[in-house]
């Protein structure tokens, strides 16, 4: 007896007979593809970047967060740039970028471009899942009509879900498999198929009643972070004026066993998510006549952090009879977050830009970023310098922008004339260390 499309797909996922295609093999897509492959699925990785596909075919990784050995060992995994192969897949999981335009509005061009490229290859009996972070309504307003334009009824012929991704690069405690995953369907049948797809590889899948709830859930998570980081950055500036160590305050507050979540201040927001995603909601909320004031305010405070840090560097140099202009500043850690190589939206780049404009002479050291990458808004012809007594002594100021574990903090404090610490790495006051 032939099974209906819902039961047939669920059965394929249960038996691991399905071919899962992951479209967009970046920080989100590549670990997800590996997770499916390691669970025994055949996996097709689709990306427009031929260089990435070549590396994967050679069994190599281009991300620090995915070990090359995983790629080499993933037998059922194939990488391709050929969209025509999407027709072979039972599941199509879209993990492409969702940045902001220059006008700070949602740029859905990657999501829509991907969907349009998949359309000619869609067929009955497939599930499409969008993982890219976006505003509520994207799945229903942008993807569903495109699928239906192919004459496929969503919920009957093929299935559509939104399931936001929750990677935490560099966090060794959790993996794609153990981080609970939210999933919302376009229809109840879509949700049923989505739960079977993700349930096959992820320990806990959390169903929600619609794709819009799933989209909004991801935004709430990231807005919660952005707003609380904004708050703690404001508290940092107040504490600084009062001569209080904000990090000591946070450590003390965090001993409260309920009702307090510790967030740490820093040199500004970084990464592909927290500085960007909240503005997806801001844009959509305007269509409903609502202003997202917390988001705007937190954005304002967080975006002002690089300037504030530069102000602290200028003051500290001034106190030592030096001007920013002509001073040698060694920036430690330029990735946006500790122990990873991701430079996207890194506040270190912004700080370096401001310092360079004021005439400082820059060098940087970051074991995770050997060469300063080409960024959309920042260009520096710099390579990471080795961190040692000589490079520390040569600097008028050493700025800890990102506190990678690989740095020797005792040696930094010992040899540097001045350390400006944006991460609260030094707990005890030292005469040559300034918190910023
Ligand atoms: N990085 C994270 O920690 C994180 C966490 C949660 C959510 N997200 C969200 O996940 C999505 C993807 O983020 P990412 O960090 O993996 O991005 P990324 O830039 O690392 O990867 C995106 C990949 O998509 C590829 N690509 C672009 N256009 C394509 C197309 N038309 N067809 C096929 N491939 C295409 C790119 O070549 C790249 O390899 C974003 O919406 C982001 O907001 C990311």
XYZ file of C-alpha atoms in Angstrom, residues 330-335 338-339 364-369 384-388 392 398-412 425-426:
37
model
C 48.600 46.731 19.858
C 45.091 45.239 19.639
C 44.723 41.780 21.155
C 41.896 39.616 19.803
C 40.114 40.961 16.744
C 37.499 38.176 16.310
C 36.754 34.678 22.366
C 38.333 31.490 21.025
C 47.213 43.346 16.188
C 47.699 39.862 17.537
C 45.077 37.141 17.180
C 46.016 33.453 16.930
C 42.618 32.745 15.352
C 42.892 35.430 12.637
C 48.811 39.102 13.294
C 52.069 39.743 15.128
C 53.385 37.140 17.558
C 52.582 38.046 21.137
C 55.689 38.165 23.293
C 54.282 44.033 24.244
C 47.869 47.173 24.548
C 44.125 46.910 24.020
C 42.393 43.688 25.004
C 39.485 43.726 22.569
C 38.717 39.990 22.728
C 40.081 37.854 25.546
C 41.080 34.639 23.792
C 42.218 31.925 26.203
C 45.407 31.541 24.146
C 46.822 34.833 25.464
C 49.200 34.866 28.435
C 47.545 37.535 30.584
C 50.243 37.540 33.262
C 52.898 38.230 30.622
C 50.740 40.973 29.072
C 40.135 39.958 32.402
C 42.151 41.447 35.278
